[in-house]
Coordinates of N, CA and C in Angstrom, one line a residue:
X1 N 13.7 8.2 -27.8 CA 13.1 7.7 -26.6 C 14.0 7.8 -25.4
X2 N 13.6 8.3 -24.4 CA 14.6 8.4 -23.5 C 14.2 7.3 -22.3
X3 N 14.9 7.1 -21.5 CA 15.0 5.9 -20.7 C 13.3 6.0 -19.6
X4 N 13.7 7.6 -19.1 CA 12.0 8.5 -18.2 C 11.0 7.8 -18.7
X5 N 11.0 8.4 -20.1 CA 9.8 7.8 -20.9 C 9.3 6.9 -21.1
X6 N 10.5 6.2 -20.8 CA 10.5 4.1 -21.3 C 9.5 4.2 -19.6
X7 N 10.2 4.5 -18.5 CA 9.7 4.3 -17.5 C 8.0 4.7 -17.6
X8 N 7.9 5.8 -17.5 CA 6.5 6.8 -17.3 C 5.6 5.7 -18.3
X9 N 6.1 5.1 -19.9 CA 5.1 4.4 -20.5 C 4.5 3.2 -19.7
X10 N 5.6 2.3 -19.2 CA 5.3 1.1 -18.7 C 4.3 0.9 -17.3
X11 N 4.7 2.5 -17.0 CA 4.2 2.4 -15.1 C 2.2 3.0 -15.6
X12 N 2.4 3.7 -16.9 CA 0.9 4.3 -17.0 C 0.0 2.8 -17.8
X13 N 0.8 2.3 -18.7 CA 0.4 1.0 -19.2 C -0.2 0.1 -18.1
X14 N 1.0 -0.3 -17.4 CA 0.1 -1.2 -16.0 C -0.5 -0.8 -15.3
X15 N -1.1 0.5 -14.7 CA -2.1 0.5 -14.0 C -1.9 0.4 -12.7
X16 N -1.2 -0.3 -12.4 CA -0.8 -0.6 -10.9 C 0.8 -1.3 -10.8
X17 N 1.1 -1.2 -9.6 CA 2.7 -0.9 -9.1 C 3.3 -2.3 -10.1
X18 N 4.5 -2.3 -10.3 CA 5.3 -2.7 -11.5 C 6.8 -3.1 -10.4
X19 N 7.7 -4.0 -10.4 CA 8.8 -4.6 -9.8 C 9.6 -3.6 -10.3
X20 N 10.2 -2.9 -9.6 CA 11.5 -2.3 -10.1 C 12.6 -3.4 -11.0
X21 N 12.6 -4.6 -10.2 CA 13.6 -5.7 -10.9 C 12.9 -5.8 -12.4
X22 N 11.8 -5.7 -12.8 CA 10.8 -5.8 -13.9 C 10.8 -4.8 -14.9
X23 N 11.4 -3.4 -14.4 CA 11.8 -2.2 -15.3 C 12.7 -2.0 -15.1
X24 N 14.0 -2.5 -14.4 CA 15.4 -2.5 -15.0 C 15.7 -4.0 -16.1
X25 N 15.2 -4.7 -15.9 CA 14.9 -6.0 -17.1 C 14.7 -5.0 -18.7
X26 N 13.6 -4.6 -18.4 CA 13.1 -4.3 -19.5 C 13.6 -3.0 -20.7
X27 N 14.2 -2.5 -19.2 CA 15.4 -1.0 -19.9 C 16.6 -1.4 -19.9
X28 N 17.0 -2.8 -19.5 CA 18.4 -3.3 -19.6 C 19.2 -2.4 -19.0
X29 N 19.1 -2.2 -17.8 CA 20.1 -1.4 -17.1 C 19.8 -2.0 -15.4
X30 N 20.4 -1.4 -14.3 CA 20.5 -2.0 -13.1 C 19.0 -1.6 -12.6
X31 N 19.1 -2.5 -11.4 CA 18.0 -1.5 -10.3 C 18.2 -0.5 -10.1
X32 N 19.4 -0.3 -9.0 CA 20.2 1.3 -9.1 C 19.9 2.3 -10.0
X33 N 20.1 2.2 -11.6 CA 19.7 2.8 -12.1 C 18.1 3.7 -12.4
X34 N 17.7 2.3 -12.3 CA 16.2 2.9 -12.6 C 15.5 3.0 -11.1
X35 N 16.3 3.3 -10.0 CA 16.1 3.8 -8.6 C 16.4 5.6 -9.0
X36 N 17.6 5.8 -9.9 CA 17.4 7.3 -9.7 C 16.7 7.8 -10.9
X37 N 16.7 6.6 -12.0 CA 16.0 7.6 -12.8 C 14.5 8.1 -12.5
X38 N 13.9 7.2 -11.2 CA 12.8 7.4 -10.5 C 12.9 8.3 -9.9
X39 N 13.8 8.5 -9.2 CA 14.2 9.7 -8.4 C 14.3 11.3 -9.4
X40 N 14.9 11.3 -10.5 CA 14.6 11.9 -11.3 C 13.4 12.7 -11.9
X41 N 12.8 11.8 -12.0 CA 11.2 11.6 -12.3 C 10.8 12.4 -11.7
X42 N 10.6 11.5 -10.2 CA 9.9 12.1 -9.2 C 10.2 13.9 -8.9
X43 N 11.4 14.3 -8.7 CA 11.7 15.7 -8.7 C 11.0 16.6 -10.0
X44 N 10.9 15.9 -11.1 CA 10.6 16.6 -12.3 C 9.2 16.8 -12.0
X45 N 8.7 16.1 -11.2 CA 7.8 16.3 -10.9 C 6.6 17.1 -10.1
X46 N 7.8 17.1 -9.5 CA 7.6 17.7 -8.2 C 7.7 19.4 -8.8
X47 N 8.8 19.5 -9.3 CA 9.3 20.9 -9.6 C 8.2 21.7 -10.7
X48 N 7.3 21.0 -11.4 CA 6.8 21.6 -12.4 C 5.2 21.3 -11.9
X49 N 5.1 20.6 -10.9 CA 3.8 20.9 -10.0 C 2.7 20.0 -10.9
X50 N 3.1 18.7 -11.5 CA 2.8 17.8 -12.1 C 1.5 17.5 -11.3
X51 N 0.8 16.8 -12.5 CA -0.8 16.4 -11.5 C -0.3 14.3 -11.6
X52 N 0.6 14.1 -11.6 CA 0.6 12.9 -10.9 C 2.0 12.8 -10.5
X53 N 2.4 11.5 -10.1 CA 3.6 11.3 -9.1 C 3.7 9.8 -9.0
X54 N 5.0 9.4 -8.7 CA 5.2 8.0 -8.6 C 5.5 8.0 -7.1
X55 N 5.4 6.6 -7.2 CA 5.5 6.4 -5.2 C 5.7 4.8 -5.6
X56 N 7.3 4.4 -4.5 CA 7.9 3.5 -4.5 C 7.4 3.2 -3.3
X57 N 7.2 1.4 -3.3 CA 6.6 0.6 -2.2 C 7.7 -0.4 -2.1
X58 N 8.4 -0.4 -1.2 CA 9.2 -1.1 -0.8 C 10.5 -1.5 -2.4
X59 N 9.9 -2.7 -2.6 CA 10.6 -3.1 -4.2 C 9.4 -3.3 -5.3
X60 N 8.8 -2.3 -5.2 CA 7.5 -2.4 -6.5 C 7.2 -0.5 -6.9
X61 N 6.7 -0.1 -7.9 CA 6.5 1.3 -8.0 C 5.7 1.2 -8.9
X62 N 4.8 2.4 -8.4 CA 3.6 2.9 -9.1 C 3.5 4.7 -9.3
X63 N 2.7 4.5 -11.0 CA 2.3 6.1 -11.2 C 1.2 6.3 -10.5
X64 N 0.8 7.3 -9.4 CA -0.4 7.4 -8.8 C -0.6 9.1 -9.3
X65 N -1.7 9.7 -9.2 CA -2.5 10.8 -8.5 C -1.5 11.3 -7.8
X66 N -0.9 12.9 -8.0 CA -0.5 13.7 -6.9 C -1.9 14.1 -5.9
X67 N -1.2 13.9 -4.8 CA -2.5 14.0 -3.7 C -3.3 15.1 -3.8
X68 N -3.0 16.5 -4.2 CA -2.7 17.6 -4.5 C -3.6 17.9 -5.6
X69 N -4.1 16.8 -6.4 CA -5.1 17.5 -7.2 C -6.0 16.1 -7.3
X70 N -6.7 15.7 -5.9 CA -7.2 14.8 -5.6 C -8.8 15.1 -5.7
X71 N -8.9 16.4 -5.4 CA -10.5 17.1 -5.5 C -11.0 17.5 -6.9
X72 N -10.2 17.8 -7.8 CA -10.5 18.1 -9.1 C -10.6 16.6 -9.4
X73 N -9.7 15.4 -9.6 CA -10.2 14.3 -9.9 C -11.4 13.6 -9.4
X74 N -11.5 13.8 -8.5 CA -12.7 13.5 -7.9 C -14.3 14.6 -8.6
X75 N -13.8 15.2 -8.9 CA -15.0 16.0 -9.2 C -15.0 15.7 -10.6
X76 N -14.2 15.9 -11.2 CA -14.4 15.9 -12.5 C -14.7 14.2 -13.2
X77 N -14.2 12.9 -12.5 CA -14.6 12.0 -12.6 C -16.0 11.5 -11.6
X78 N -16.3 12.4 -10.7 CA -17.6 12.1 -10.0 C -17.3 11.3 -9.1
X79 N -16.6 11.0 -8.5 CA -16.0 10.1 -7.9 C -16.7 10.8 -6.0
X80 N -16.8 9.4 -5.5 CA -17.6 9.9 -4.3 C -16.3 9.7 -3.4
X81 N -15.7 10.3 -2.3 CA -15.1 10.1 -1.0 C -15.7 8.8 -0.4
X82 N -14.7 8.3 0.0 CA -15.1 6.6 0.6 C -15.4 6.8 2.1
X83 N -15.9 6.1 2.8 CA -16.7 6.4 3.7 C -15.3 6.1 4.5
X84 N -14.8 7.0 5.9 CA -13.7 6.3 6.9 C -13.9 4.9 7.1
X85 N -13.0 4.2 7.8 CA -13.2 2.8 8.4 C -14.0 3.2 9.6
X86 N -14.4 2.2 10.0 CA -15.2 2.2 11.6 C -14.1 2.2 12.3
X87 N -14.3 2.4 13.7 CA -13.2 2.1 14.6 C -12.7 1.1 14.7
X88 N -13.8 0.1 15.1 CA -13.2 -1.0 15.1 C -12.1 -1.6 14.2
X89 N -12.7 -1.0 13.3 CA -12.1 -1.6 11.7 C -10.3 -1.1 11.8
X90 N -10.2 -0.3 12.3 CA -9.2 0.7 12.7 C -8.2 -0.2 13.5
X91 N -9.2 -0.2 14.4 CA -8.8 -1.2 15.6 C -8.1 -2.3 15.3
X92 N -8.7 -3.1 14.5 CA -8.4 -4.5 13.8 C -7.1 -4.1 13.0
X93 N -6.8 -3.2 12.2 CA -6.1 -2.9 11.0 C -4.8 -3.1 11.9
X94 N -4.9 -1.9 13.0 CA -3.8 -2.1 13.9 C -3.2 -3.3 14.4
X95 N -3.7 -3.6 15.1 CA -3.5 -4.6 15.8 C -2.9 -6.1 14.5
X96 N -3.6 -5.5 13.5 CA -2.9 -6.7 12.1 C -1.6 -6.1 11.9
X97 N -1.6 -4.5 11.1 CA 0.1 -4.0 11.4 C 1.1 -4.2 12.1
X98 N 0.5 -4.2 13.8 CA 1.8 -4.9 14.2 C 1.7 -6.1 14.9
X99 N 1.2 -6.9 14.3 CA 1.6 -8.4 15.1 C 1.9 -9.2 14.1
X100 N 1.5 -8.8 12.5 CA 0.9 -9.7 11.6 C 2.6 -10.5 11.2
X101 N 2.1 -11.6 10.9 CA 1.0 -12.6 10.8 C 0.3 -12.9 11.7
X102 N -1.1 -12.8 12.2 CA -2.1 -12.8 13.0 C -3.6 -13.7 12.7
X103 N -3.8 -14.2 14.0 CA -4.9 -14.9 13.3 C -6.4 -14.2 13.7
X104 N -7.2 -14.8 14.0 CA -8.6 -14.2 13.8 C -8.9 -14.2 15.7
X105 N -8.4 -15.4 16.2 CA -7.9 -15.4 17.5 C -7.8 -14.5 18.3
X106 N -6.1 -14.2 17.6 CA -5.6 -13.3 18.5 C -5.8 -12.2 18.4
X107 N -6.3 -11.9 17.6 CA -6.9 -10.5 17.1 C -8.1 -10.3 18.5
X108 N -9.1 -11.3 18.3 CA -10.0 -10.8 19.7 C -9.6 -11.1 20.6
X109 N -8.4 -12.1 21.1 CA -8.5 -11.7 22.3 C -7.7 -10.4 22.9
X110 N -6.5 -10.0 22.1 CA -6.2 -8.2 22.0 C -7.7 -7.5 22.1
X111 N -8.2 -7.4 21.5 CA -9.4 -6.4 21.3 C -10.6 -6.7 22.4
X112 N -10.9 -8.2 23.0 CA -10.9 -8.6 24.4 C -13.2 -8.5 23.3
X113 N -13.3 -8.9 21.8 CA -14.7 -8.7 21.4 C -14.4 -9.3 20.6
X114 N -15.5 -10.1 19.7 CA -15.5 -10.7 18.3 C -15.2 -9.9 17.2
X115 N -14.4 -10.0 16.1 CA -14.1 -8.9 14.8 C -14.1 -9.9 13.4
X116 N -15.2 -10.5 13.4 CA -15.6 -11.2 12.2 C -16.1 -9.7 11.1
X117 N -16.7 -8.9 11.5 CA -17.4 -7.9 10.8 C -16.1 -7.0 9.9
X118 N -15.4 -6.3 11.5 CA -14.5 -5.5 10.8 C -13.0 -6.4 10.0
X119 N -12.9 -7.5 10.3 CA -12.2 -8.3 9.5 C -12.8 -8.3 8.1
X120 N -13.9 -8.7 7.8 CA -14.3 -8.8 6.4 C -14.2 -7.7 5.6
X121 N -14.5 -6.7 6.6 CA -14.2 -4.7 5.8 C -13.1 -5.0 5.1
X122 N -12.1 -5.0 6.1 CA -10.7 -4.6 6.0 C -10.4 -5.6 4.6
X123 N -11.2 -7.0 4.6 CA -10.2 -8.0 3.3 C -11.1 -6.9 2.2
X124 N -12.7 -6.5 2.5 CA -13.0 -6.2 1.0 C -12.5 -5.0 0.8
X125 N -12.3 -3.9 1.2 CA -11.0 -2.8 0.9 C -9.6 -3.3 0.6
X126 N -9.7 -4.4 0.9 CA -8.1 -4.8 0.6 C -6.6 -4.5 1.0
X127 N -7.4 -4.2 2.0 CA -6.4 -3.4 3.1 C -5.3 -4.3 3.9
X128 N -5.8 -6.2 4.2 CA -5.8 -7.0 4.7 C -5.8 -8.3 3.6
X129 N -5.0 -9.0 3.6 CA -5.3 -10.7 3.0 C -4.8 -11.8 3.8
X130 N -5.6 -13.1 3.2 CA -4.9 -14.1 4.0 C -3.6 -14.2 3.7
X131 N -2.7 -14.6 4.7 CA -1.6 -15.0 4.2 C -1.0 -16.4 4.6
X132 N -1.5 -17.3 4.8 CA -1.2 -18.5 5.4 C -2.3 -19.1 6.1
X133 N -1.9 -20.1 6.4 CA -2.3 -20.9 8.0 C -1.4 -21.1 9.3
X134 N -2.1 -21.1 10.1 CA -0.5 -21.1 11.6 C -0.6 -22.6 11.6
X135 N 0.1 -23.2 12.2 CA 0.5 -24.6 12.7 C -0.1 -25.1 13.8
X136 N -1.1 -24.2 14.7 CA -2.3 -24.7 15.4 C -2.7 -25.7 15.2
X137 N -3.7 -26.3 16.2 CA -4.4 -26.8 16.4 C -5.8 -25.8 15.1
X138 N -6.3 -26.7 14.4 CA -7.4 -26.4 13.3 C -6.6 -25.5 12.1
X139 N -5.7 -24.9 12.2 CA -4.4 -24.3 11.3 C -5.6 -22.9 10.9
X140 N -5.5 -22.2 12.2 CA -6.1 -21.4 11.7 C -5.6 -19.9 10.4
X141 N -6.6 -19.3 9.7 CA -6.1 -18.4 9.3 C -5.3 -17.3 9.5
X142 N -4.2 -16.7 9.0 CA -3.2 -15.8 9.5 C -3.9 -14.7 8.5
X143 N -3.5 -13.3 9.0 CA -3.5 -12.5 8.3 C -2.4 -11.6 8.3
X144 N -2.3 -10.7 7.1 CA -1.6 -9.6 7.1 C -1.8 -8.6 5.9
X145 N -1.6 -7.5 6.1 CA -1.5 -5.8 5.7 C -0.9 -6.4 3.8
X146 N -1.3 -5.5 2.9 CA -1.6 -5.6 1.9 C -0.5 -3.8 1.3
X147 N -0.4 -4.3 0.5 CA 0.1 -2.9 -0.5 C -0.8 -1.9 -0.3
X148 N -2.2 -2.3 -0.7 CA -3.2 -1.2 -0.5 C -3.5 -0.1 0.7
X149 N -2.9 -1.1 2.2 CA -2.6 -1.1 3.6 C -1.6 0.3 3.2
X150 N -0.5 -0.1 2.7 CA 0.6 1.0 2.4 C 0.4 2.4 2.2
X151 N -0.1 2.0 0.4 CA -1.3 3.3 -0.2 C -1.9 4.3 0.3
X152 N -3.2 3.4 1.4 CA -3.5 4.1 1.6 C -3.1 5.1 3.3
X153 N -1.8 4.6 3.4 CA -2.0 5.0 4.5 C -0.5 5.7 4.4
X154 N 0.0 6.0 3.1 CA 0.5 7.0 2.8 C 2.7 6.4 3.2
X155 N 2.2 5.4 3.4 CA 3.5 4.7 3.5 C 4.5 3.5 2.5
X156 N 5.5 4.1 2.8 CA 6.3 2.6 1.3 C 6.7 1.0 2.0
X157 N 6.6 1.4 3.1 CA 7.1 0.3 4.3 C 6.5 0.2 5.3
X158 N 6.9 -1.1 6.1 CA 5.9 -1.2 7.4 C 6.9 -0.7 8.6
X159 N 8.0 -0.2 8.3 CA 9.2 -0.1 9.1 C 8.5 1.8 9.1
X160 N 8.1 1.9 8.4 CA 7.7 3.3 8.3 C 6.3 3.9 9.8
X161 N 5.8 2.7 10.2 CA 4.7 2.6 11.5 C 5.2 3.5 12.2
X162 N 4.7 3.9 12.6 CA 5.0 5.1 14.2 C 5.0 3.4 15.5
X163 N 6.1 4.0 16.6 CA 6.4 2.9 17.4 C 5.5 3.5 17.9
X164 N 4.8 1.7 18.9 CA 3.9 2.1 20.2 C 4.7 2.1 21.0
X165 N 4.0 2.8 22.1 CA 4.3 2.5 23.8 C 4.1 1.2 24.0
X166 N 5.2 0.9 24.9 CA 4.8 -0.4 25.5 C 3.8 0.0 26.4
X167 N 2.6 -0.6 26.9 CA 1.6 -0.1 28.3 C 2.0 -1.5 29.3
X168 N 1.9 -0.5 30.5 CA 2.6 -1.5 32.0 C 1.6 -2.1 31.9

């Protein structure tokens, strides 16, 4: 058994992203280590034009789908394309990315309209969760950006955002 394999079993077993600290435990070796033997991976992967890929999120990693053979999975499991977000929905996501923790508040009054609707999108995609209460008056709900937020938007980090313009 080689250490790859130890890896590749445990990341296809779980299904979804796994603590790096949680597979150097388990292979008894450092983070570090099983940082390159991911990196390893990942190139071996790459090089032989593999139909999946690992993708590290901050301090968690997952086996996902190379993007690259996203249409054959989909076809061959029948799988329908998810409909885009609305704009609004878009709208809101944003506006959660970078202010978050954010409440439901200050979300409209940024947006300067009510976003009860595209709020609810965004938690049932899972794009978005609660993450708290603020210390307000009524302690209202906070929100913020989710792993799935990451996923799907092709990023490991939130540091990874494109900066805005400030507007005068």
């Amino acid at each position: 058994m080689t250490q790859e394999g130890k890896i590749e079993a445990i990341l296809f077993a779980a299904g979804q992203a796994v603590k790096i600290r949680t597979l150097a435990e388990a292979l008894e070796v450092t983070e570090e280590e099983v940082r390159e033997l991911l990196k390893r991976l990942k190139e071996e992967y790459v090089k032989n034009h593999r139909g999946i890929d690992i993708v590290i999120f901050e301090d968690k990693v997952q086996m996902c789908t190379n993007d690259s053979y996203g249409d054959i999975v989909r076809k061959a499991l029948k799988m329908e394309i998810t409909q885009g977000l609305s704009q609004a929905a878009l709208e809101v996501l944003a506006i959660i990315a970078y202010n978050q923790p954010i409440t439901k508040a200050e979300i409209e009054r940024i947006r300067g309209v009510r976003s009860d609707k595209p709020i609810n999108t965004l938690l049932e995609y899972n794009l978005i969760k609660e993450s708290g209460r603020a210390s307000s008056p009524g302690r209202p709900i906070l929100y913020s950006t989710t792993e799935d937020f990451l996923k799907y938007f092709g990023i490991s980090s939130l540091k990874e955002l494109p900066e805005i313009e400030p507007t005068s």
